[in-house]
Amino acid sequence: MKIVSFLPSATEMVFALGLGDRLVGVTHECDYPEGAKTKPVVVRSAIETKGLNPRQIDEAVSRMLKAGQSLYTVDETLLKELAPDLILTQDLCQVCAPSGNEIGRVLNFLPKPPQIVYLTPTCLEEIFDNIRQVGEATSRTAEAIELVQGLQRRVQAVADQARPLSTRPRVFCMEWLSPPYNAGHWMPELVELAGGQDKLARKGRDSVRISWERILDYAPEVFILCPCGFHLEEAVRQARLLTRYPDWRRLPAIQNGRVYAVDASSYFARPGPRIVDGLELMAAMIHPEAFSWSGPATAFRSLTLEELNHADHESLHANG
């Protein structure tokens, strides 16, 4: 069986099920595990984001979506040469990967119609369902069940440890920094399981723009910067955008040193096996007195008020 993945999360599932050798094509964003980087790239972004700031990226995406244009390009010639038996894709978020219309076009030119598996999770259990789906489609059902059971045990361990904690801090997960976006889909669930609450989030629904005034009024005690599609280094760099909002210093999270930049691409944005790593990371950020993070040091970084103040001064100097 030859597999092509149109999703970084699906790529991770394929490798987790021991099928890396069957994977013949991936997207330009498939960077985990290391073996994914050696695969032919059949999907690329239609937007050149290099040199664009988050607001410019958001504006470019909005323009293309309003015009009915795809945000991704599929290398149809390469895909035809690869002749996959199975394509793993999604129909959940037009910003995340090729979806419905692109797949329909692909089927028109491929010599042999492949099996298409759509992965469209909106919550943690549906992510686990997707792993089982991939297992069934690739004759790895037993391996998928075993993988899911292990992930579920880890989720339960976090929930059991968080349940008796006396406080549930107000958390805000910021999925885009300019303009501000709240968290959606599985993110609110992760916060709840980890012993927090994000009342600005949309459980099981898309992330949407949110006014800065609502964030100020909510007064989050834990502020998590998780810009979708970016790893830690870029999230830290974008943190200075916070200082451009009025009264940012008055947020309890900033006053108390509870602002974190995270590697969103690895641990939160991709609904694959590492989403449970993300839950464990979330617990360590929300309740450091009860949880510790034993994963990579590049997963998150605590940002001090001094660092943000310095970024604020740099911003004022640059704009002066």
PDB file of C-alpha atoms in Angstrom, residues 67-228:
ATOM      1  CA  ALA A  67     -12.221  34.848  -3.354  1.00  0.00           C
ATOM      2  CA  GLY A  68     -12.879  31.112  -3.146  1.00  0.00           C
ATOM      3  CA  GLN A  69      -9.224  30.270  -3.719  1.00  0.00           C
ATOM      4  CA  SER A  70      -7.355  27.364  -2.168  1.00  0.00           C
ATOM      5  CA  LEU A  71      -4.616  28.048   0.342  1.00  0.00           C
ATOM      6  CA  TYR A  72      -2.674  25.024  -0.898  1.00  0.00           C
ATOM      7  CA  THR A  73      -1.311  23.744  -4.176  1.00  0.00           C
ATOM      8  CA  VAL A  74      -1.098  20.048  -4.999  1.00  0.00           C
ATOM      9  CA  ASP A  75       1.713  18.840  -7.255  1.00  0.00           C
ATOM     10  CA  GLU A  76      -0.592  16.900  -9.556  1.00  0.00           C
ATOM     11  CA  THR A  77       2.225  15.579 -11.749  1.00  0.00           C
ATOM     12  CA  LEU A  78       4.108  14.135  -8.775  1.00  0.00           C
ATOM     13  CA  LEU A  79       0.935  12.754  -7.235  1.00  0.00           C
ATOM     14  CA  LYS A  80       0.110  10.992 -10.491  1.00  0.00           C
ATOM     15  CA  GLU A  81       3.597   9.441 -10.530  1.00  0.00           C
ATOM     16  CA  LEU A  82       3.244   8.287  -6.926  1.00  0.00           C
ATOM     17  CA  ALA A  83      -0.153   6.702  -7.677  1.00  0.00           C
ATOM     18  CA  PRO A  84      -1.210   6.351  -4.027  1.00  0.00           C
ATOM     19  CA  ASP A  85      -3.610   3.699  -2.839  1.00  0.00           C
ATOM     20  CA  LEU A  86      -4.643   5.839   0.139  1.00  0.00           C
ATOM     21  CA  ILE A  87      -4.818   9.603   0.712  1.00  0.00           C
ATOM     22  CA  LEU A  88      -5.234  10.942   4.241  1.00  0.00           C
ATOM     23  CA  THR A  89      -6.756  14.413   4.327  1.00  0.00           C
ATOM     24  CA  GLN A  90      -9.290  16.567   6.164  1.00  0.00           C
ATOM     25  CA  ASP A  91     -12.446  18.558   5.665  1.00  0.00           C
ATOM     26  CA  LEU A  92     -12.373  20.575   8.866  1.00  0.00           C
ATOM     27  CA  CYS A  93     -10.295  23.726   8.349  1.00  0.00           C
ATOM     28  CA  GLN A  94      -9.507  25.364   5.022  1.00  0.00           C
ATOM     29  CA  VAL A  95      -6.433  26.942   6.588  1.00  0.00           C
ATOM     30  CA  CYS A  96      -4.944  23.629   7.745  1.00  0.00           C
ATOM     31  CA  ALA A  97      -4.687  21.544   4.568  1.00  0.00           C
ATOM     32  CA  PRO A  98      -6.307  20.789   1.205  1.00  0.00           C
ATOM     33  CA  SER A  99      -9.910  19.734   1.703  1.00  0.00           C
ATOM     34  CA  GLY A 100     -13.060  18.970  -0.251  1.00  0.00           C
ATOM     35  CA  ASN A 101     -12.650  20.828  -3.565  1.00  0.00           C
ATOM     36  CA  GLU A 102      -8.960  19.991  -3.960  1.00  0.00           C
ATOM     37  CA  ILE A 103      -9.564  16.297  -3.319  1.00  0.00           C
ATOM     38  CA  GLY A 104     -12.346  16.221  -5.894  1.00  0.00           C
ATOM     39  CA  ARG A 105      -9.972  17.637  -8.494  1.00  0.00           C
ATOM     40  CA  VAL A 106      -7.264  15.136  -7.552  1.00  0.00           C
ATOM     41  CA  LEU A 107      -9.611  12.219  -8.174  1.00  0.00           C
ATOM     42  CA  ASN A 108     -10.290  13.461 -11.696  1.00  0.00           C
ATOM     43  CA  PHE A 109      -6.731  13.066 -12.945  1.00  0.00           C
ATOM     44  CA  LEU A 110      -5.399  10.073 -11.012  1.00  0.00           C
ATOM     45  CA  PRO A 111      -5.376   6.902 -13.166  1.00  0.00           C
ATOM     46  CA  LYS A 112      -6.670   4.745 -10.309  1.00  0.00           C
ATOM     47  CA  PRO A 113      -8.968   6.334  -7.716  1.00  0.00           C
ATOM     48  CA  PRO A 114      -7.337   5.963  -4.279  1.00  0.00           C
ATOM     49  CA  GLN A 115      -9.170   5.413  -1.041  1.00  0.00           C
ATOM     50  CA  ILE A 116      -9.748   8.764   0.682  1.00  0.00           C
ATOM     51  CA  VAL A 117      -9.893   8.943   4.469  1.00  0.00           C
ATOM     52  CA  TYR A 118     -11.099  12.256   5.890  1.00  0.00           C
ATOM     53  CA  LEU A 119      -9.844  13.117   9.361  1.00  0.00           C
ATOM     54  CA  THR A 120     -11.994  15.897  10.834  1.00  0.00           C
ATOM     55  CA  PRO A 121     -11.697  15.830  14.636  1.00  0.00           C
ATOM     56  CA  THR A 122     -13.145  18.516  16.864  1.00  0.00           C
ATOM     57  CA  CYS A 123     -12.324  16.937  20.247  1.00  0.00           C
ATOM     58  CA  LEU A 124      -9.899  14.549  21.909  1.00  0.00           C
ATOM     59  CA  GLU A 125     -12.015  11.419  21.470  1.00  0.00           C
ATOM     60  CA  GLU A 126     -12.423  12.152  17.767  1.00  0.00           C
ATOM     61  CA  ILE A 127      -8.638  12.391  17.432  1.00  0.00           C
ATOM     62  CA  PHE A 128      -8.458   8.891  18.879  1.00  0.00           C
ATOM     63  CA  ASP A 129     -11.201   7.808  16.459  1.00  0.00           C
ATOM     64  CA  ASN A 130      -9.052   9.119  13.602  1.00  0.00           C
ATOM     65  CA  ILE A 131      -6.115   7.001  14.724  1.00  0.00           C
ATOM     66  CA  ARG A 132      -8.411   3.973  14.660  1.00  0.00           C
ATOM     67  CA  GLN A 133      -9.635   5.008  11.198  1.00  0.00           C
ATOM     68  CA  VAL A 134      -6.098   5.131   9.862  1.00  0.00           C
ATOM     69  CA  GLY A 135      -5.416   1.774  11.498  1.00  0.00           C
ATOM     70  CA  GLU A 136      -8.438   0.203   9.816  1.00  0.00           C
ATOM     71  CA  ALA A 137      -7.584   1.696   6.416  1.00  0.00           C
ATOM     72  CA  THR A 138      -4.027   0.355   6.592  1.00  0.00           C
ATOM     73  CA  SER A 139      -4.676  -3.067   8.177  1.00  0.00           C
ATOM     74  CA  ARG A 140      -3.111  -1.879  11.420  1.00  0.00           C
ATOM     75  CA  THR A 141      -6.264  -2.107  13.540  1.00  0.00           C
ATOM     76  CA  ALA A 142      -4.649  -3.895  16.491  1.00  0.00           C
ATOM     77  CA  GLU A 143      -1.722  -1.475  16.553  1.00  0.00           C
ATOM     78  CA  ALA A 144      -4.088   1.508  16.407  1.00  0.00           C
ATOM     79  CA  ILE A 145      -6.174   0.180  19.294  1.00  0.00           C
ATOM     80  CA  GLU A 146      -3.051  -0.384  21.385  1.00  0.00           C
ATOM     81  CA  LEU A 147      -1.756   3.117  20.587  1.00  0.00           C
ATOM     82  CA  VAL A 148      -5.085   4.725  21.507  1.00  0.00           C
ATOM     83  CA  GLN A 149      -5.359   2.789  24.747  1.00  0.00           C
ATOM     84  CA  GLY A 150      -1.912   3.984  25.795  1.00  0.00           C
ATOM     85  CA  LEU A 151      -2.837   7.587  24.985  1.00  0.00           C
ATOM     86  CA  GLN A 152      -6.128   7.296  26.874  1.00  0.00           C
ATOM     87  CA  ARG A 153      -4.318   6.007  29.969  1.00  0.00           C
ATOM     88  CA  ARG A 154      -2.086   9.068  29.919  1.00  0.00           C
ATOM     89  CA  VAL A 155      -5.101  11.377  29.534  1.00  0.00           C
ATOM     90  CA  GLN A 156      -6.806   9.703  32.471  1.00  0.00           C
ATOM     91  CA  ALA A 157      -3.683  10.039  34.604  1.00  0.00           C
ATOM     92  CA  VAL A 158      -3.641  13.820  34.030  1.00  0.00           C
ATOM     93  CA  ALA A 159      -7.372  14.148  34.701  1.00  0.00           C
ATOM     94  CA  ASP A 160      -7.136  12.105  37.909  1.00  0.00           C
ATOM     95  CA  GLN A 161      -4.249  14.200  39.204  1.00  0.00           C
ATOM     96  CA  ALA A 162      -5.921  17.498  38.309  1.00  0.00           C
ATOM     97  CA  ARG A 163      -9.389  16.696  39.641  1.00  0.00           C
ATOM     98  CA  PRO A 164      -8.719  17.194  43.392  1.00  0.00           C
ATOM     99  CA  LEU A 165      -6.741  20.441  42.934  1.00  0.00           C
ATOM    100  CA  SER A 166      -8.330  23.324  44.820  1.00  0.00           C
ATOM    101  CA  THR A 167      -7.963  25.989  42.120  1.00  0.00           C
ATOM    102  CA  ARG A 168      -8.921  26.157  38.456  1.00  0.00           C
ATOM    103  CA  PRO A 169      -7.123  29.216  37.066  1.00  0.00           C
ATOM    104  CA  ARG A 170      -8.571  31.354  34.297  1.00  0.00           C
ATOM    105  CA  VAL A 171      -6.569  30.417  31.199  1.00  0.00           C
ATOM    106  CA  PHE A 172      -6.498  32.109  27.827  1.00  0.00           C
ATOM    107  CA  CYS A 173      -5.005  30.225  24.878  1.00  0.00           C
ATOM    108  CA  MET A 174      -4.259  32.748  22.134  1.00  0.00           C
ATOM    109  CA  GLU A 175      -4.158  30.921  18.792  1.00  0.00           C
ATOM    110  CA  TRP A 176      -3.218  34.016  16.780  1.00  0.00           C
ATOM    111  CA  LEU A 177      -1.663  37.202  18.077  1.00  0.00           C
ATOM    112  CA  SER A 178      -2.603  39.842  15.521  1.00  0.00           C
ATOM    113  CA  PRO A 179      -5.538  40.058  15.303  1.00  0.00           C
ATOM    114  CA  PRO A 180      -6.332  38.071  18.462  1.00  0.00           C
ATOM    115  CA  TYR A 181      -7.956  34.663  18.031  1.00  0.00           C
ATOM    116  CA  ASN A 182      -9.304  32.466  20.803  1.00  0.00           C
ATOM    117  CA  ALA A 183      -8.886  28.687  21.023  1.00  0.00           C
ATOM    118  CA  GLY A 184     -11.286  26.190  19.527  1.00  0.00           C
ATOM    119  CA  HIS A 185     -11.797  22.499  18.817  1.00  0.00           C
ATOM    120  CA  TRP A 186      -9.917  20.320  21.356  1.00  0.00           C
ATOM    121  CA  MET A 187      -7.981  23.108  23.091  1.00  0.00           C
ATOM    122  CA  PRO A 188     -10.647  24.007  25.699  1.00  0.00           C
ATOM    123  CA  GLU A 189     -10.912  20.323  26.557  1.00  0.00           C
ATOM    124  CA  LEU A 190      -7.162  20.115  27.153  1.00  0.00           C
ATOM    125  CA  VAL A 191      -7.349  23.128  29.466  1.00  0.00           C
ATOM    126  CA  GLU A 192     -10.204  21.574  31.463  1.00  0.00           C
ATOM    127  CA  LEU A 193      -8.514  18.183  31.784  1.00  0.00           C
ATOM    128  CA  ALA A 194      -5.354  19.945  32.952  1.00  0.00           C
ATOM    129  CA  GLY A 195      -7.205  21.724  35.764  1.00  0.00           C
ATOM    130  CA  GLY A 196      -7.942  25.113  34.220  1.00  0.00           C
ATOM    131  CA  GLN A 197     -10.784  26.959  32.510  1.00  0.00           C
ATOM    132  CA  ASP A 198     -10.781  28.954  29.278  1.00  0.00           C
ATOM    133  CA  LYS A 199     -14.142  30.677  29.103  1.00  0.00           C
ATOM    134  CA  LEU A 200     -13.191  32.616  25.975  1.00  0.00           C
ATOM    135  CA  ALA A 201     -12.639  29.399  24.024  1.00  0.00           C
ATOM    136  CA  ARG A 202     -15.068  27.575  21.717  1.00  0.00           C
ATOM    137  CA  LYS A 203     -15.145  23.884  22.556  1.00  0.00           C
ATOM    138  CA  GLY A 204     -15.555  21.739  19.462  1.00  0.00           C
ATOM    139  CA  ARG A 205     -15.812  24.762  17.165  1.00  0.00           C
ATOM    140  CA  ASP A 206     -13.507  26.915  15.037  1.00  0.00           C
ATOM    141  CA  SER A 207     -11.181  29.460  16.593  1.00  0.00           C
ATOM    142  CA  VAL A 208     -12.409  32.982  15.843  1.00  0.00           C
ATOM    143  CA  ARG A 209     -11.311  36.573  16.196  1.00  0.00           C
ATOM    144  CA  ILE A 210     -11.890  38.067  19.603  1.00  0.00           C
ATOM    145  CA  SER A 211     -11.618  41.644  20.802  1.00  0.00           C
ATOM    146  CA  TRP A 212      -8.746  42.652  23.061  1.00  0.00           C
ATOM    147  CA  GLU A 213     -11.299  44.266  25.370  1.00  0.00           C
ATOM    148  CA  ARG A 214     -12.885  40.869  26.064  1.00  0.00           C
ATOM    149  CA  ILE A 215      -9.485  39.457  26.942  1.00  0.00           C
ATOM    150  CA  LEU A 216      -8.808  42.332  29.332  1.00  0.00           C
ATOM    151  CA  ASP A 217     -12.225  41.897  30.965  1.00  0.00           C
ATOM    152  CA  TYR A 218     -11.656  38.163  31.342  1.00  0.00           C
ATOM    153  CA  ALA A 219      -8.346  38.869  33.124  1.00  0.00           C
ATOM    154  CA  PRO A 220      -6.633  35.521  32.491  1.00  0.00           C
ATOM    155  CA  GLU A 221      -4.368  34.207  35.229  1.00  0.00           C
ATOM    156  CA  VAL A 222      -2.473  31.988  32.777  1.00  0.00           C
ATOM    157  CA  PHE A 223      -1.768  33.285  29.270  1.00  0.00           C
ATOM    158  CA  ILE A 224      -0.626  30.756  26.650  1.00  0.00           C
ATOM    159  CA  LEU A 225       0.657  32.026  23.312  1.00  0.00           C
ATOM    160  CA  CYS A 226       0.089  29.199  20.836  1.00  0.00           C
ATOM    161  CA  PRO A 227       0.092  30.731  17.340  1.00  0.00           C
ATOM    162  CA  CYS A 228      -1.206  28.067  14.982  1.00  0.00           C
TER     163      CYS A 228
END
